[in-house]
Amino acid sequence: MLFRNSMSLLIVSASLVAMPVVNTTAARAARPLVQQQGEGTPAQRLEVVRARLDTLRRTLNSAIAVYNANDKGKDKKKDDEKSQTMTATEDGAARLRGLEREVASFLSETANLRGKQDRAERFDVSDIAKLEAAVTDVNTRIDSGLQSTAEERRRLGGSREIAASGSGNKKKKEGFFGKLNPFGGGGTSKYEELTTTVAPGRDRELFEEAVRQTRKSSYDTARLLFQTIVTTYTESPFLPLAKLAIADTFYREGTTSALIQAGASYRDWLTFFPTHVLADDVMLKMAEAEMRQMGLPSRSTEHARKAEQQLKVVLQQFPATTLRPEVNKRLTEVQENLAMHDLDVATFYYQKFTLGTANNPKGAQSRLREIVEKYPNFSYTDQVLHDLARTYLDEEEPDEAAKYYARLMREFPNSRYAEKAGEELDKIGVARPSPDPEALERPAPVRPGMMGVIVSEILGTVPVTVRKDGVLISANNDGNDLIEEAVRNNGEVRDSSTPDAVIYRRAPARPVAPLQTTAPPRPAIPGNAVSGSTTNGTATPAVEGSPSISIQPTRPGVPLGNSNIPGQQQPAPLTPNPQLPTTPTTDDDAPTTSPSSTATPPNVF
């Protein structure tokens, strides 16, 4: 542990001398922040908000273009014949234009906050949280507005398509600057026509064009085309995959803000399609999005813990998934990061104890014990067992120390700590255990060398085997991914690779026997006859020579001594208290009794 700590100090010193800019950025990223809505630093959160608003504005502009084209086709001479009340078309157009203006104001506010961030001016971080909440609210209202006007825009777009085909309208050449703009520079561009006109089969055309733009890394244009399918063609078979492809474009983009949006988009997709055949793939991709944001173990472990939690959810909800080996591999990588963080903390606490600034090694001991219990596949488990046993020796608990030394020799006989553990067991007086045969053949764990540690510390990255492929779209663009299969099968993907999700139901009810309407006759028991008892409405006579027991209704006060049981002591009558006032008994308070010794229960019906 002292060697690892010295190496860390050497690496930090080298990074301070050679790369001061990188170290300053890492220190700023490692600083704890008060976050309300989003994740990441203030700059990252503002970038996420800007990207979301930009996407919303593009979507609204493409929808408003349908109404603008319809307004241009109207006869100007009939303006004075308009009704005073707004038609449904004008109402929908006004609603979308109002939302577009609201998005523009949020973009202006975002630019203002980003300017303050770039100029290092002071501002309240809660303003970002308020802006994020406002964007979430306007996003919901935009989705509602687009869905409510989808049918109307399809009608207007269809009539515009017919008019355009009848007039023989031709496209204008875009020119150099028009090619730089994804919507063209003047005239009617290809993407504007796709997003503003509606025709049979247009959803498939949008999907195919969006796939081509994704392969060209034109993610903004691809997201706009996919979003047009979601908001306009609500009955399209391509809708679930279009919504999932939007998340894939963020994941493929790979920047920090894009990965944050990818995780949110995948989670949103699962909310709408929890039983889809790709649900387990999407859950795994959510964990991989967190893994791609993981930092060094000596820094924040927020993303590593989120990835671990998500991977465990996959195994819990899909226990028979074919992705189980891959999920276990990812879980081992994430837990390696978490365990290394705990080992660094334990090293820090133990150094405080050795320097005399801590009274006992309890802090290091608890961290090391947590590693042993929670992370059994940690590559430094042999070192953890050795250090944990040493903390018990420092506390003069040799029996506890012997348990961990024996486990070290039994499970890690090829470790460099095995011989030290054997020597300590000899001092304690415990026999050395025999090594496990499988442990003797187990290869040594792969650990990074000195250069690997230096590179990781400088770059601030963690070696993981996460691929950059999306759920539908692969990174190498080979054309053999699921999205090409969806295009061939009209929005359907194979359903044999993913098992059904676990459905939790209540346990089946236990069989209950029906109640008997007629009670069976009970035989009379000698010596236990009851006077006045009935069976099936017939009185049961008492046995001769047996005592009779009278059944009386429940009454307040001490029971009356009119029982004929032999040997029963009769209670003494109550003596009235002369100090209490005497309350006259009314007819309602007085109990009703019959002259006979057997009282009949009152009829409650």
Short mmCIF file of C-alpha atoms in Angstrom, two decimals, residues 14 24 72 78 83 139 150 166-167 186 200 217 225 229 255 275-276 462 474 523 529:
data_model
loop_
_atom_site.label_atom_id
_atom_site.label_comp_id
_atom_site.label_asym_id
_atom_site.label_seq_id
_atom_site.Cartn_x
_atom_site.Cartn_y
_atom_site.Cartn_z
CA ALA A 14 4.53 14.81 -12.65
CA THR A 24 -6.88 22.04 -13.11
CA LYS A 72 -48.93 30.85 -48.56
CA LYS A 78 -60.36 36.25 -49.17
CA SER A 83 -64.34 34.68 -39.35
CA ASN A 139 -40.76 19.40 -23.50
CA ALA A 150 -50.40 15.46 -35.89
CA GLY A 166 -49.82 19.05 -59.82
CA SER A 167 -47.93 22.30 -60.28
CA GLY A 186 -33.25 28.54 -50.09
CA PRO A 200 -48.28 7.29 -47.45
CA SER A 217 -22.30 11.12 -38.20
CA LEU A 225 -35.91 13.01 -38.82
CA ILE A 229 -41.71 10.09 -36.99
CA THR A 255 -19.41 13.43 -25.53
CA THR A 275 -42.11 -5.09 -22.42
CA HIS A 276 -40.37 -4.61 -25.76
CA VAL A 462 -10.57 3.86 -16.64
CA SER A 474 -23.35 -0.25 -34.80
CA PRO A 523 -73.70 -36.26 20.67
CA ALA A 529 -75.21 -31.32 29.65
#
